Tab-separated table of C-alpha atoms and ligand atoms in Angstrom:
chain	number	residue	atom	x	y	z
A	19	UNK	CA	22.962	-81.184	16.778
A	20	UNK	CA	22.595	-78.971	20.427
A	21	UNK	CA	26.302	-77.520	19.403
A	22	UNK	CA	24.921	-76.654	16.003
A	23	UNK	CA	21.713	-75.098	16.881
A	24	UNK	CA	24.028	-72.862	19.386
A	25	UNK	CA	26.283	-71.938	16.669
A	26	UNK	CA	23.800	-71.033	14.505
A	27	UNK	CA	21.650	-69.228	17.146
A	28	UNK	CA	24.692	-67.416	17.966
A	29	UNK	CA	26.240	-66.298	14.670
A	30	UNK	CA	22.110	-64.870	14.245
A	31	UNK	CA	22.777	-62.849	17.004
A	32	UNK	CA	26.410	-61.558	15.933
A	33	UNK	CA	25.151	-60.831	12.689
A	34	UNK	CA	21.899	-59.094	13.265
A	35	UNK	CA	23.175	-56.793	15.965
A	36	UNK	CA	26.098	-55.853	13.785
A	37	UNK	CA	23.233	-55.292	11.043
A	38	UNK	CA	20.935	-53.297	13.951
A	39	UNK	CA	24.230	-50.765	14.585
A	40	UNK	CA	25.111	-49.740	10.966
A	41	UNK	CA	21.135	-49.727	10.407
A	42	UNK	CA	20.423	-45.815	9.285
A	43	UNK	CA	16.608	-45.631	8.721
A	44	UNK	CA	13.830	-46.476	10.641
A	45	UNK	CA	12.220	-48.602	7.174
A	46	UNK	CA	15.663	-50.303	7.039
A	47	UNK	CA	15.092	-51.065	10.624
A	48	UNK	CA	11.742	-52.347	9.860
A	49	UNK	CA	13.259	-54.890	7.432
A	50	UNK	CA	15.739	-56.279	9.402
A	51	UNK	CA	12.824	-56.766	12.393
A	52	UNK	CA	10.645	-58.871	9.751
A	53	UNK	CA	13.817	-60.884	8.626
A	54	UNK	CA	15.269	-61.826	12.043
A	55	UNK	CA	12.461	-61.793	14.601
A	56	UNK	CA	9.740	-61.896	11.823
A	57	UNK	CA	7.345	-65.098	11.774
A	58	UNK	CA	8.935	-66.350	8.983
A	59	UNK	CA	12.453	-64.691	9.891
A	60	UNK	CA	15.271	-66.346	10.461
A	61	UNK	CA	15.010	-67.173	14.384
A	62	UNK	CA	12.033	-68.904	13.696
A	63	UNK	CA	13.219	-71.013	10.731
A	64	UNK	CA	16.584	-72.022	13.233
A	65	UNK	CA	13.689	-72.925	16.173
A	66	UNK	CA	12.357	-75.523	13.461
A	67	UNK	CA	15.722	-77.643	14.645
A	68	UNK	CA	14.153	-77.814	18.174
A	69	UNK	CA	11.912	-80.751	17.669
A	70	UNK	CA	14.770	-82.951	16.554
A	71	UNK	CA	16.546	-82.411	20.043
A	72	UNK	CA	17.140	-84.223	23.314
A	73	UNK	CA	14.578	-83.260	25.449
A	74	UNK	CA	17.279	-82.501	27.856
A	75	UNK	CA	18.457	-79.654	25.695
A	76	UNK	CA	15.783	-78.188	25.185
A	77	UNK	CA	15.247	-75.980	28.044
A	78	UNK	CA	18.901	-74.672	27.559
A	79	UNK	CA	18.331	-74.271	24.029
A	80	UNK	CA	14.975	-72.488	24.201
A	81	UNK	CA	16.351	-70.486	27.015
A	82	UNK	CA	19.343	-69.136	24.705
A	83	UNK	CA	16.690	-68.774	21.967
A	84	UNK	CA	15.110	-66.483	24.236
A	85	UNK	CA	17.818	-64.480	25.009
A	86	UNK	CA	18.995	-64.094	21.069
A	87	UNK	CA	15.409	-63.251	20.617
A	88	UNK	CA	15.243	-60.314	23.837
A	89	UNK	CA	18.859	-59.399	22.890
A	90	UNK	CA	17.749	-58.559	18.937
A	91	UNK	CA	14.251	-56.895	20.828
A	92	UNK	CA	16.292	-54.551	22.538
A	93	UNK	CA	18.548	-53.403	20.173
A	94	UNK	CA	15.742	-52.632	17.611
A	95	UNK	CA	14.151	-50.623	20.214
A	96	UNK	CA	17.395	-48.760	21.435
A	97	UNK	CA	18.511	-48.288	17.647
A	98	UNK	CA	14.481	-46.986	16.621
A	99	UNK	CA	14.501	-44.497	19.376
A	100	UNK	CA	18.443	-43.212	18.225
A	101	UNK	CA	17.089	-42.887	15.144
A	102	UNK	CA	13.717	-40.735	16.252
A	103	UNK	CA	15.999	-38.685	17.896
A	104	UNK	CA	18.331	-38.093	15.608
A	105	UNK	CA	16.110	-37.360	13.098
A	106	UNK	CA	14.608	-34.338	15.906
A	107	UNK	CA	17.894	-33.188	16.722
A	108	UNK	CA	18.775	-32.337	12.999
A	109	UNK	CA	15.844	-30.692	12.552
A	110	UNK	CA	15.987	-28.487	15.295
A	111	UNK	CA	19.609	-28.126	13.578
A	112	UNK	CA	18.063	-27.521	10.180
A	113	UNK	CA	15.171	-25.097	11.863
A	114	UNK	CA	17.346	-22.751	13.888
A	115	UNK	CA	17.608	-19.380	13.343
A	116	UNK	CA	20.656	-16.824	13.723
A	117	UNK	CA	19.112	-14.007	15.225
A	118	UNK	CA	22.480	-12.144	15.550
A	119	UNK	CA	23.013	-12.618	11.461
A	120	UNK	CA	22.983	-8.805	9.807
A	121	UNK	CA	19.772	-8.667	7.859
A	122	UNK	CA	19.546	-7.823	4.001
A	123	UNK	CA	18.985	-4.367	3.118
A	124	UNK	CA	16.141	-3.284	1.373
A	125	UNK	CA	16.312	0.546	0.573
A	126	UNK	CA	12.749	2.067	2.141
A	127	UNK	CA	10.320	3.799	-0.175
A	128	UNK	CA	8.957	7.267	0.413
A	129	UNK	CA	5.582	8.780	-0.408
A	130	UNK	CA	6.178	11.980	-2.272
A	131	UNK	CA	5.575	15.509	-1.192
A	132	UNK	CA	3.002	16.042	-3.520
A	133	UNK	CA	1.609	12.921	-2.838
A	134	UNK	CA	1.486	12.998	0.891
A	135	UNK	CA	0.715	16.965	0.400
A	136	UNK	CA	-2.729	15.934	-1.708
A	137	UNK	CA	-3.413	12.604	0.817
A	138	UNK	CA	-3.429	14.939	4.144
A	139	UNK	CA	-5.900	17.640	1.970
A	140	UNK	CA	-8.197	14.934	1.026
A	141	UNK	CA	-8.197	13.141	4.128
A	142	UNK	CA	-9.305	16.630	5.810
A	143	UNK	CA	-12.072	17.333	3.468
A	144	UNK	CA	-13.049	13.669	3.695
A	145	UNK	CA	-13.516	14.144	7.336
A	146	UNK	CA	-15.760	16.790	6.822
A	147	UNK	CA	-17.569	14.386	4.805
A	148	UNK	CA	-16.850	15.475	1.112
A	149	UNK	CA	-16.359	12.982	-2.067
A	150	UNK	CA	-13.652	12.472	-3.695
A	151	UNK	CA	-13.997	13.231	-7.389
A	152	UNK	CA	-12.177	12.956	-11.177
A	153	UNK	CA	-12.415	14.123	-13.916
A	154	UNK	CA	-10.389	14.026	-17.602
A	155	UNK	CA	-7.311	16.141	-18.256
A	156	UNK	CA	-8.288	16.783	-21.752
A	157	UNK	CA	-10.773	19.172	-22.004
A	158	UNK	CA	-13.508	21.247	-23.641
A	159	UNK	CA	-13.590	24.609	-24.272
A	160	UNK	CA	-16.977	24.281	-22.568
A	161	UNK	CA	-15.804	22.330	-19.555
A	162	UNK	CA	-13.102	24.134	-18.848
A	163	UNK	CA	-14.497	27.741	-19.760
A	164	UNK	CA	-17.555	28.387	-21.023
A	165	UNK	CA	-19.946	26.300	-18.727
A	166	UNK	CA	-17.552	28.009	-15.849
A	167	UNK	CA	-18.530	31.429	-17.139
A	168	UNK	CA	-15.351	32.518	-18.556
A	169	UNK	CA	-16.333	35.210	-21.131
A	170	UNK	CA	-14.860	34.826	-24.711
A	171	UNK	CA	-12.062	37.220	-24.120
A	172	UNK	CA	-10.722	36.093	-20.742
A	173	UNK	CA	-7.309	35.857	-21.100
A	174	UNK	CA	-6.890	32.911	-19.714
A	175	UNK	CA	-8.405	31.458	-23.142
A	176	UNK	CA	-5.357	32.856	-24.589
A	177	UNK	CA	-2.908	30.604	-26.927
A	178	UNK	CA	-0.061	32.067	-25.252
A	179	UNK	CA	-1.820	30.452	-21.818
A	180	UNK	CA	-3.254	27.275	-22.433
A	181	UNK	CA	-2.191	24.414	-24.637
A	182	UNK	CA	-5.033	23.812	-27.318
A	183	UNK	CA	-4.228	20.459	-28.953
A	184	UNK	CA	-4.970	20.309	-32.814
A	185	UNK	CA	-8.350	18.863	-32.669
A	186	UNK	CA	-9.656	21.784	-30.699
A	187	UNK	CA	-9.666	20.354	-27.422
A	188	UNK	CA	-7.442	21.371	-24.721
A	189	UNK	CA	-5.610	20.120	-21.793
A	190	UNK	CA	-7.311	21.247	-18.912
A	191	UNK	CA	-5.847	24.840	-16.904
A	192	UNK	CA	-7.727	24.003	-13.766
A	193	UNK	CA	-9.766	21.127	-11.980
A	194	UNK	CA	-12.613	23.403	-11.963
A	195	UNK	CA	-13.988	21.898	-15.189
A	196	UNK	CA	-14.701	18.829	-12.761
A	197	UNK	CA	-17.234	20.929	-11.284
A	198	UNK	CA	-19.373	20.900	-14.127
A	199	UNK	CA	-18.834	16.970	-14.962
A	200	UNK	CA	-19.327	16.045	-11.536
A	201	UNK	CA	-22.703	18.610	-11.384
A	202	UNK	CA	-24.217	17.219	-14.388
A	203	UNK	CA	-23.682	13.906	-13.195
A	204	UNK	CA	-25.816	14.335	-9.984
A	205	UNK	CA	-28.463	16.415	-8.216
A	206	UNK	CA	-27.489	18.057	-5.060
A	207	UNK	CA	-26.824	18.258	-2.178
A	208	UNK	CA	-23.674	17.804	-3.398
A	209	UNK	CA	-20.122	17.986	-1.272
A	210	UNK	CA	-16.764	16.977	-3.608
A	211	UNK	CA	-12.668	17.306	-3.309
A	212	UNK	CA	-11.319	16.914	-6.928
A	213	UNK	CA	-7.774	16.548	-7.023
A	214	UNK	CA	-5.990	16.313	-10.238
A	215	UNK	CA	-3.181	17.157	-12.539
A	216	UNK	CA	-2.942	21.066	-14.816
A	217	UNK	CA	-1.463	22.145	-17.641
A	218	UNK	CA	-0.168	25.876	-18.834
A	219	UNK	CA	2.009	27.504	-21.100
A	220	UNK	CA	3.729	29.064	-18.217
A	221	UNK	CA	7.627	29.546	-18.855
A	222	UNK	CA	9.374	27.028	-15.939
A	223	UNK	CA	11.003	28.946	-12.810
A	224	UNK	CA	11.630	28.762	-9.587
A	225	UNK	CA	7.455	29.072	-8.790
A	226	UNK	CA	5.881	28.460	-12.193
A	227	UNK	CA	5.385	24.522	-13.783
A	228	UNK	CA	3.985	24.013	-17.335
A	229	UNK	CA	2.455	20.881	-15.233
A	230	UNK	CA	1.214	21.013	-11.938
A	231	UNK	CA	-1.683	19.690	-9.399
A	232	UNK	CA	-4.750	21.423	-8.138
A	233	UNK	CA	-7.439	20.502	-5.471
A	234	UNK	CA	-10.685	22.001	-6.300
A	235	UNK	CA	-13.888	22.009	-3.988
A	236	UNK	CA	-17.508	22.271	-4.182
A	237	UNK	CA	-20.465	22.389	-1.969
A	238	UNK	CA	-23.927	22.996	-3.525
A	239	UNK	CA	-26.961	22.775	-1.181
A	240	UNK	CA	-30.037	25.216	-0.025
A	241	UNK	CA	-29.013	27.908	2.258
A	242	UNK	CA	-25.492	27.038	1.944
A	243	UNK	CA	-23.520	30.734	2.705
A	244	UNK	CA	-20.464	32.474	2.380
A	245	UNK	CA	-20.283	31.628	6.450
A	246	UNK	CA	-20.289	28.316	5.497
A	247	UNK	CA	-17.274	28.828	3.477
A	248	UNK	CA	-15.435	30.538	5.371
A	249	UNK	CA	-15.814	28.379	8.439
A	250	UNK	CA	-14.791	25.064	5.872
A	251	UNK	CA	-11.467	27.093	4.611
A	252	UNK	CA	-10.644	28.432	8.307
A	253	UNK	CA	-10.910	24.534	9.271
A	254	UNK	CA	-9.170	23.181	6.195
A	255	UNK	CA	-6.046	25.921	6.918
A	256	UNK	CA	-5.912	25.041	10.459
A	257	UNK	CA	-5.954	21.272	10.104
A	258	UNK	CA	-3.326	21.807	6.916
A	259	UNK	CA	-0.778	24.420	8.702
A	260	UNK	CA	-1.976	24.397	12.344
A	261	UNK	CA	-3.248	27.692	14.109
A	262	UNK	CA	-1.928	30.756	12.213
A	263	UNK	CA	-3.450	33.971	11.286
A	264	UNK	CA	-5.684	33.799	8.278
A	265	UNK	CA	-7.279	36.234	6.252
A	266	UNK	CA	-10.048	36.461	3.230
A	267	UNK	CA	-9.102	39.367	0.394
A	268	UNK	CA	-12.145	40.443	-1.928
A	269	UNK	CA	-11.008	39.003	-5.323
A	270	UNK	CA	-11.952	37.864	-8.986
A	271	UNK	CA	-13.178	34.761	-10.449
A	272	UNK	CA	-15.460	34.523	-13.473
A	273	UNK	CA	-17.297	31.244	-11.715
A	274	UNK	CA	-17.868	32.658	-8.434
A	275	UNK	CA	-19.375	35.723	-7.402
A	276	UNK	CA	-18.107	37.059	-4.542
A	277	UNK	CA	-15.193	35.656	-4.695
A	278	UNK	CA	-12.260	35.587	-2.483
A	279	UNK	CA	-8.318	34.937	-2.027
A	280	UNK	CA	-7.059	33.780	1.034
A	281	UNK	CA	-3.995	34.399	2.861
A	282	UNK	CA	-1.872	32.593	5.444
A	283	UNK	CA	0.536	33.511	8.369
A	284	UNK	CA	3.510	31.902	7.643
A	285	UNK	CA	6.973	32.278	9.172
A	286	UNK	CA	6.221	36.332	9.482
A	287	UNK	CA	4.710	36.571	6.022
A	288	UNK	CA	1.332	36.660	4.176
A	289	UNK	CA	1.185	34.089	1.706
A	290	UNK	CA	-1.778	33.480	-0.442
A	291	UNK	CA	-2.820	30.127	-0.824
A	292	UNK	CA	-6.347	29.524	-1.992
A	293	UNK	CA	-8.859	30.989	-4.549
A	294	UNK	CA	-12.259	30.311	-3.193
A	295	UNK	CA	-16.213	32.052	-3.686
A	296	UNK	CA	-19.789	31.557	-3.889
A	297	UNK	CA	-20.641	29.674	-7.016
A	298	UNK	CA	-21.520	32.205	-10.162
A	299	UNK	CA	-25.456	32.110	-10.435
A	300	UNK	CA	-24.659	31.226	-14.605
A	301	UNK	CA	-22.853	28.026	-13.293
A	302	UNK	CA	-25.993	26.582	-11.429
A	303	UNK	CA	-27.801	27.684	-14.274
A	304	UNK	CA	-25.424	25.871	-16.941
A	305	UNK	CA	-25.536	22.804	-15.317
A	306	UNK	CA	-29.361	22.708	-15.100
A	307	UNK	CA	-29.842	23.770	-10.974
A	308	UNK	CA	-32.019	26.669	-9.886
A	309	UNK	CA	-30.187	29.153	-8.540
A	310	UNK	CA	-33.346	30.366	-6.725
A	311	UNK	CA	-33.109	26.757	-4.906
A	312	UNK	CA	-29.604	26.153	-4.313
A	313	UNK	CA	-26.357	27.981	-3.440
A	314	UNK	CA	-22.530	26.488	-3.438
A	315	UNK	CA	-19.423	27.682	-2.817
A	316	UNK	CA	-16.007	26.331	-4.304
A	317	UNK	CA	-12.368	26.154	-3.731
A	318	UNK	CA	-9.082	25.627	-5.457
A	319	UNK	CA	-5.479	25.376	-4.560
A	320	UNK	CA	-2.616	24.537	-5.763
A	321	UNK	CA	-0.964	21.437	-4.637
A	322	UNK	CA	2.787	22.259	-5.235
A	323	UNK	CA	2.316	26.099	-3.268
A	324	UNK	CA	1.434	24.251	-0.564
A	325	UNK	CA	4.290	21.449	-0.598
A	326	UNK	CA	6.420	24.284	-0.968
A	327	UNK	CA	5.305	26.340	1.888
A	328	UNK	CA	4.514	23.426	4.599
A	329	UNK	CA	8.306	21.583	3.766
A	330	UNK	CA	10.112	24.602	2.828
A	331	UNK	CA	10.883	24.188	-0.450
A	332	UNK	CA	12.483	27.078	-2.807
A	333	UNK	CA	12.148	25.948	-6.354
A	334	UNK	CA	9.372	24.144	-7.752
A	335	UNK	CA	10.891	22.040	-10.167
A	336	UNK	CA	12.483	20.020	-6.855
A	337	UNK	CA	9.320	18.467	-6.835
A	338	UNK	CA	9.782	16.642	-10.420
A	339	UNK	CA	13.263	15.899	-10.416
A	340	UNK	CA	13.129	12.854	-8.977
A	341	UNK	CA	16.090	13.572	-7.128
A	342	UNK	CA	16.874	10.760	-4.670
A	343	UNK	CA	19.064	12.832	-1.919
A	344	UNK	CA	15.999	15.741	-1.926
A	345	UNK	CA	13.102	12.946	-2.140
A	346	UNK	CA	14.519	10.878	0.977
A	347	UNK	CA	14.214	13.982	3.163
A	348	UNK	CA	10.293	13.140	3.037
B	401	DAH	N1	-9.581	27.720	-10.792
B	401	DAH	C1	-8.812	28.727	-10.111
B	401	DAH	C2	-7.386	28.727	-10.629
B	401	DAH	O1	-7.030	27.871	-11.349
B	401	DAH	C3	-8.796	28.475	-8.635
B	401	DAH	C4	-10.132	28.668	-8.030
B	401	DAH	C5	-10.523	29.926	-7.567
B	401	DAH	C6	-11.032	27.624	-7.942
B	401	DAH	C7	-11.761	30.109	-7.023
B	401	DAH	C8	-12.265	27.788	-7.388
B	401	DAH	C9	-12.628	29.063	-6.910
B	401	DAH	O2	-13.151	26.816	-7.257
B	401	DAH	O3	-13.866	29.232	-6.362
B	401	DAH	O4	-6.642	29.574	-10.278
């Protein structure tokens, strides 16, 4: 009986702890706990045996039990925390990063000249607290003439200048005509930077685009002069091309009256680079202001010229071409 209760105590023992070693989860672990050491595991059912002993065995008996029982404890515990910390180790494996791996490549974008030409314009007049405004690119013959004083016979209204479309409308020669949308729209005072896209039946070259982007201003107030202008445009330039010479040429537009041309210093040269004047008495009138009350001057550029001149750029149609090797130099 003793021998047997050894025996079996002992081939427990052999066979959990080889169980315990090839054990390779902690819930697998958990099972084998419950079926050896469990209450109703397996060292408790061979412990039923001990009340049919000698009591001189006993102690010997219940000591080995003991010992089984500490044995199994131990290895559970050594085999749980091998586990744990395997289970860290490959995730710290599984976590780690290469810093000396080469990257991927991803091919930068660029903002475009004309973009980045038109952002830096707007940002300036935004600073000197002007609105940006929009308006449509197919146009009126009022919008884009008539309410800007353009007499009948200007040859700008020409066929051979703008394109009419068949319905009468046309696509608009100049952002000016969002002058009169935006004055309609609201009462002054009144402070707007219009940038926007223009068509013309100009043959393409080196200078001239059948498509092309303007920034127009306006500034309609009481008292507003043609100081007032002046001072914004001498700003504008010097914020746009930095400190060069500047200078203001008496000129002709049918909206403004007087009106102006300005020039820039650049790289030894006079260039001209803005139309500009004090808004044409008829325009207040057309859009419903009293002339008597209010004053305005207005602006317009063109947004390729200035691309051109500030990044050196000969010919014009660079700017479309969507030529990587030229667009990558931005
Ligand atoms: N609209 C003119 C053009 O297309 C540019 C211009 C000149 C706009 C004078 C203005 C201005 O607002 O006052 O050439």
């Amino acid at each position: 009986m003793t021998s047997d209760l050894e025996t079996q105590l002992q081939q427990l023992r052999q066979e959990a702890e080889a169980a315990i070693t090839s054990s390779d989860t902690l819930g697998n672990l958990e099972t084998l706990r419950v079926s050896y050491l469990g209450k109703k595991g397996q060292l408790s059912q061979i412990l039923k045996g001990m009340g049919k002993l000698d009591a001189s065995e006993r102690p010997r008996i219940g000591g080995l039990a003991n010992q089984v029982k500490e044995a199994l404890q131990q290895g559970l515990e050594q085999k749980k925390s091998d586990l744990n910390q395997a289970a860290i180790a490959a995730q710290l494996a599984a976590e780690t990063l290469d810093v000396t791996m080469p990257g991927t490549y991803v091919p930068q974008g660029h903002i475009h000249p004309l973009n980045s030409t038109i952002d830096k314009a707007l940002d300036i007049f935004v600073g000197l607290g002007y609105t940006i405004a929009q308006g449509p690119e197919m146009e009126t013959d009022y919008y884009n003439f008539e309410a800007l004083n353009t007499p009948p016979d200007h040859p700008a209204r020409d066929m051979q200048d703008t394109f009419y479309l068949p319905d009468g409308n046309l696509l608009r020669t100049h952002t000016s005509a969002v002058q009169i949308h935006y004055m309609e729209d609201h009462e002054p005072p009144i402070r707007i930077a219009a940038p926007g896209r223009c068509y013309r039946r100009d043959t393409e070259d080196a200078t001239h685009a059948a498509v092309f982007h303007q920034i127009e201003i306006l500034a309609v107030d009481k008292g507003l002069t043609f100081t007032d202008l002046k001072g914004t445009i001498k700003v504008f330039i010097e914020q746009m091309f930095g400190d060069v010479p500047i200078r203001f040429r008496a000129s002709y537009f049918p909206f403004t009256e007087p009106s102006a041309e300005v020039d820039v210093q650049w790289k030894g040269r006079w260039l001209e680079v803005l139309g500009c004047g004090m808004v044409d008495p008829n325009v207040l009138k057309n859009v419903g202001y009293d002339p008597e009350v209010y004053t305005g001057f207005a602006a317009g550029f063109g947004v390729e010229r200035f691309a051109m001149v500030l990044h050196q750029i000969d010919d014009i149609r660079r700017l479309y071409t969507s030529d990587l090797r030229f667009l990558r130099q931005f």
